[in-house]
CSV table of C-alpha atoms in Angstrom, one decimal:
chain,number,residue,atom,x,y,z
A,1,GLY,CA,-11.5,-17.1,20.4
A,2,THR,CA,-14.8,-17.2,18.5
A,3,GLU,CA,-15.2,-13.4,18.5
A,4,PRO,CA,-14.0,-11.7,15.4
A,5,LEU,CA,-10.8,-9.7,15.9
A,6,ASN,CA,-11.1,-5.9,15.9
A,7,HIS,CA,-8.6,-4.4,13.5
A,8,ASP,CA,-8.9,-0.7,14.2
A,9,GLU,CA,-6.0,0.4,11.9
A,10,LEU,CA,-6.2,1.0,8.2
B,1,MET,CA,-5.1,7.4,17.6
B,2,ASN,CA,-1.7,9.1,17.8
B,3,ILE,CA,0.0,11.6,15.6
B,4,PHE,CA,2.1,9.0,13.8
B,5,ARG,CA,-0.9,6.9,12.9
B,6,LEU,CA,-2.8,10.0,11.7
B,7,THR,CA,0.0,11.3,9.6
B,8,GLY,CA,0.6,7.8,8.3
B,9,ASP,CA,-3.0,7.6,7.1
B,10,LEU,CA,-2.8,11.1,5.6
B,11,SER,CA,0.4,10.2,3.9
B,12,HIS,CA,-1.2,7.1,2.5
B,13,LEU,CA,-4.2,9.2,1.3
B,14,ALA,CA,-1.8,11.7,-0.3
B,15,ALA,CA,0.0,8.9,-2.2
B,16,ILE,CA,-3.3,7.6,-3.6
B,17,ILE,CA,-4.6,11.1,-4.6
B,18,ILE,CA,-1.2,12.0,-6.1
B,19,LEU,CA,-1.4,9.0,-8.4
B,20,LEU,CA,-5.0,9.5,-9.4
B,21,LEU,CA,-4.3,13.2,-10.2
B,22,LYS,CA,-1.2,12.4,-12.1
B,23,ILE,CA,-3.1,10.0,-14.3
B,24,TRP,CA,-6.1,12.3,-14.6
B,25,LYS,CA,-4.2,15.5,-15.4
B,26,SER,CA,-1.8,14.0,-17.8
B,27,ARG,CA,-4.5,11.7,-19.4
B,28,SER,CA,-1.8,9.0,-19.2
B,29,CYS,CA,-0.7,6.2,-17.0
B,30,ALA,CA,2.7,5.8,-18.6
B,31,GLY,CA,5.3,4.5,-16.1
B,32,ILE,CA,2.6,3.2,-13.7
B,33,SER,CA,2.3,-0.5,-13.0
B,34,GLY,CA,-1.3,-1.6,-13.4
B,35,LYS,CA,-0.4,-4.8,-11.7
B,36,SER,CA,0.6,-3.1,-8.5
B,37,GLN,CA,-2.6,-1.1,-8.6
B,38,ILE,CA,-4.7,-4.3,-9.0
B,39,LEU,CA,-2.8,-5.8,-6.0
B,40,PHE,CA,-3.6,-2.7,-3.9
B,41,ALA,CA,-7.3,-3.0,-4.9
B,42,MET,CA,-7.2,-6.6,-3.8
B,43,VAL,CA,-5.5,-5.5,-0.5
B,44,PHE,CA,-8.2,-3.0,0.3
B,45,THR,CA,-11.0,-5.3,-0.7
B,46,THR,CA,-9.9,-8.2,1.4
B,47,ARG,CA,-8.9,-6.1,4.4
B,48,TYR,CA,-12.0,-3.9,4.6
B,49,LEU,CA,-14.6,-6.6,4.4
B,50,ASP,CA,-15.2,-5.7,8.1
B,51,LEU,CA,-17.0,-2.6,6.9
B,52,LEU,CA,-19.9,-5.1,6.6
B,53,THR,CA,-19.5,-6.6,10.1
B,54,ALA,CA,-17.9,-4.1,12.5
B,55,TYR,CA,-18.2,-0.4,13.1
B,56,ILE,CA,-15.1,1.3,14.6
B,57,SER,CA,-15.5,5.0,14.0
B,58,LEU,CA,-16.7,7.5,11.4
B,59,TYR,CA,-13.1,8.2,10.6
B,60,ASN,CA,-12.3,4.5,10.1
B,61,THR,CA,-15.3,3.9,7.9
B,62,SER,CA,-14.8,7.0,5.7
B,63,MET,CA,-11.1,6.3,5.2
B,64,LYS,CA,-11.8,2.7,4.2
B,65,ILE,CA,-14.4,3.7,1.7
B,66,ILE,CA,-12.2,6.5,0.2
B,67,TYR,CA,-9.2,4.1,-0.1
B,68,ILE,CA,-11.3,1.4,-1.8
B,69,GLY,CA,-13.0,3.9,-4.1
B,70,CYS,CA,-9.8,5.5,-5.1
B,71,SER,CA,-8.0,2.2,-5.7
B,72,TYR,CA,-10.8,1.0,-8.0
B,73,ALA,CA,-10.9,4.4,-9.8
B,74,THR,CA,-7.1,4.1,-10.4
B,75,VAL,CA,-7.5,0.5,-11.8
B,76,TYR,CA,-10.3,1.8,-14.0
B,77,LEU,CA,-8.2,4.7,-15.4
B,78,ILE,CA,-5.3,2.4,-16.2
B,79,TYR,CA,-7.2,-0.6,-17.7
B,80,ALA,CA,-10.2,1.2,-19.3
B,81,LYS,CA,-10.1,5.0,-19.7
B,82,PHE,CA,-6.5,5.5,-20.5
B,83,LYS,CA,-5.7,1.9,-21.6
B,84,ALA,CA,-3.9,3.2,-24.7
B,85,THR,CA,-1.2,4.8,-22.6
B,86,TYR,CA,-0.7,1.8,-20.3
B,87,ASP,CA,2.9,0.5,-20.7
B,88,GLY,CA,2.1,-3.2,-20.5
B,89,ASN,CA,5.3,-4.2,-22.2
B,90,HIS,CA,7.3,-3.0,-19.2
B,91,ASP,CA,4.8,-4.2,-16.6
B,92,THR,CA,5.9,-7.8,-16.7
B,93,PHE,CA,6.2,-8.8,-13.0
B,94,ARG,CA,4.7,-12.3,-12.5
B,95,VAL,CA,2.1,-11.4,-9.8
B,96,GLU,CA,1.2,-15.1,-9.2
B,97,PHE,CA,4.7,-15.4,-7.6
B,98,LEU,CA,3.4,-13.0,-5.0
B,99,VAL,CA,-0.3,-13.9,-4.6
B,100,VAL,CA,0.1,-17.7,-4.4
B,101,PRO,CA,2.8,-17.7,-1.6
B,102,VAL,CA,1.0,-14.9,0.3
B,103,GLY,CA,-2.3,-16.8,0.0
B,104,GLY,CA,-0.6,-19.9,1.4
B,105,LEU,CA,1.1,-18.0,4.2
B,106,SER,CA,-2.1,-16.3,5.3
B,107,PHE,CA,-3.6,-19.8,5.8
B,108,LEU,CA,-0.6,-21.0,7.8
B,109,VAL,CA,0.2,-17.9,10.0
B,110,ASN,CA,-2.9,-15.9,11.2
B,111,HIS,CA,-4.5,-14.8,14.4
B,112,ASP,CA,-7.6,-16.9,13.9
B,113,PHE,CA,-8.5,-19.5,11.3
B,114,SER,CA,-11.7,-17.9,10.1
B,115,PRO,CA,-12.6,-16.6,6.6
B,116,LEU,CA,-12.6,-12.9,7.4
B,117,GLU,CA,-9.4,-13.2,9.5
B,118,ILE,CA,-7.6,-15.2,6.8
B,119,LEU,CA,-8.6,-12.6,4.2
B,120,TRP,CA,-7.4,-9.8,6.6
B,121,THR,CA,-4.1,-11.6,7.0
B,122,PHE,CA,-3.8,-12.1,3.3
B,123,SER,CA,-4.3,-8.4,2.8
B,124,ILE,CA,-1.6,-7.5,5.3
B,125,TYR,CA,1.0,-9.9,3.6
B,126,LEU,CA,0.0,-8.8,0.1
B,127,GLU,CA,0.3,-5.1,0.9
B,128,ALA,CA,3.9,-5.7,2.1
B,129,VAL,CA,4.9,-6.8,-1.4
B,130,ALA,CA,2.3,-5.2,-3.7
B,131,ILE,CA,4.7,-2.4,-4.7
B,132,LEU,CA,7.2,-4.9,-6.2
B,133,PRO,CA,5.7,-4.8,-9.8
B,134,GLN,CA,6.0,-1.0,-9.7
B,135,LEU,CA,9.6,-1.1,-8.5
B,136,PHE,CA,10.4,-3.9,-11.0
B,137,MET,CA,8.9,-1.7,-13.8
B,138,ILE,CA,11.1,1.3,-12.8
B,139,SER,CA,14.2,-1.0,-12.6
B,140,LYS,CA,13.3,-2.2,-16.1
B,141,THR,CA,12.9,1.1,-17.8
B,142,GLY,CA,15.6,2.7,-15.6
B,143,GLU,CA,13.7,5.8,-14.8
B,144,ALA,CA,10.6,7.3,-13.2
B,145,GLU,CA,8.7,10.5,-13.7
B,146,THR,CA,9.2,12.8,-10.7
B,147,ILE,CA,5.5,12.8,-9.8
B,148,THR,CA,5.6,9.0,-9.7
B,149,THR,CA,8.5,9.2,-7.2
B,150,HIS,CA,6.4,11.5,-5.0
B,151,TYR,CA,3.7,8.9,-5.1
B,152,LEU,CA,6.2,6.2,-4.0
B,153,PHE,CA,7.7,8.4,-1.4
B,154,PHE,CA,4.3,9.0,0.4
B,155,LEU,CA,3.4,5.4,0.1
B,156,GLY,CA,6.7,4.4,1.8
B,157,LEU,CA,6.4,7.2,4.3
B,158,TYR,CA,3.0,5.9,5.3
B,159,ARG,CA,4.4,2.5,6.4
B,160,ALA,CA,7.4,4.0,8.1
B,161,LEU,CA,5.1,6.2,10.2
B,162,TYR,CA,3.0,3.2,11.0
B,163,LEU,CA,6.1,1.5,12.4
B,164,ILE,CA,6.6,4.5,14.8
B,165,ASN,CA,2.8,4.2,15.6
B,166,TRP,CA,3.3,0.6,16.6
B,167,VAL,CA,6.2,1.4,18.9
B,168,TRP,CA,4.0,4.2,20.4
B,169,ARG,CA,1.1,1.8,20.9
B,170,PHE,CA,3.3,-0.9,22.4
B,171,TYR,CA,4.6,1.5,25.1
B,172,PHE,CA,1.4,3.4,25.8
B,173,GLU,CA,-1.4,0.9,25.1
B,174,GLY,CA,0.3,-2.4,25.3
B,175,PHE,CA,-0.9,-3.0,21.8
B,176,PHE,CA,1.1,-5.5,19.8
B,177,ASP,CA,0.1,-7.2,16.5
B,178,MET,CA,3.0,-9.4,15.3
B,179,ILE,CA,1.5,-10.1,11.9
B,180,ALA,CA,1.0,-6.4,11.1
B,181,ILE,CA,4.4,-5.4,12.5
B,182,VAL,CA,6.5,-8.1,10.7
B,183,ALA,CA,4.7,-7.3,7.4
B,184,GLY,CA,5.1,-3.6,8.0
B,185,VAL,CA,8.8,-3.9,8.6
B,186,VAL,CA,9.2,-6.0,5.4
B,187,GLN,CA,7.2,-3.4,3.5
B,188,THR,CA,9.2,-0.5,4.8
B,189,ILE,CA,12.5,-2.3,4.0
B,190,LEU,CA,11.4,-2.7,0.3
B,191,TYR,CA,11.3,1.1,0.1
B,192,CYS,CA,14.7,1.8,1.5
B,193,ASP,CA,16.6,1.7,-1.7
B,194,PHE,CA,14.0,4.0,-3.3
B,195,PHE,CA,14.1,6.4,-0.3
B,196,TYR,CA,17.9,6.7,-0.9
B,197,LEU,CA,17.4,7.6,-4.5
B,198,TYR,CA,14.6,10.0,-3.7
B,199,VAL,CA,16.7,11.9,-1.2
B,200,THR,CA,19.9,12.0,-3.2
B,201,LYS,CA,18.3,12.7,-6.6
B,202,VAL,CA,14.7,13.8,-6.7
B,203,LEU,CA,14.9,16.2,-3.8
B,204,LYS,CA,17.9,17.8,-5.4
B,205,GLY,CA,15.9,18.5,-8.5
B,206,LYS,CA,17.1,15.6,-10.6
B,207,LYS,CA,15.0,13.0,-12.4
B,208,LEU,CA,15.1,9.5,-11.0
B,209,SER,CA,17.1,7.5,-13.4
B,210,LEU,CA,19.1,4.4,-12.7
B,211,PRO,CA,22.6,3.7,-14.1
B,212,ALA,CA,22.4,1.5,-17.2
């Protein structure tokens, strides 16, 4: 996809 | 957020603070691999670039800033403030053997071929192996100060707790990040030998020293 991926972990 | 993720993050924070305090209180970074600390600073820098592009939560933002700040402070203490105590002769791991293959792999195996995503992937792969210069240094000198072993224990515990977090998230949220999981498993395996020594020696009050 063109949306940036959400990395919610640290 | 589940309890394993939270305790994992706190364990990671504990490791970082233990190392900073050890260096600050003893005014010495003897036995600490500056190379591993530079790699960790690179890990945090390349992973948390999304601080500029995405907001997840106050917790997420604060922890990222604390991790980055502490890792740069640690590098500063080792290479500037307490440089005279830095044991460079024993810190001889060739980091290019980690950074170059990890850089190549992050271009080849990633979720999305975009600059931020490739840098995120690079940080995940690099973190998995960033402790190797430190473990190499300990194997070279044959010993580690007890406080250094506590640092390593919390750093390894953090990744082990993240593994449980991923099992939890898979079952309860359907969340599954193959790149993070494989790198996390590799990272945790690298600590197994150390965990064994920590439990059999350090927790019984003995100093961690390896047989000659």
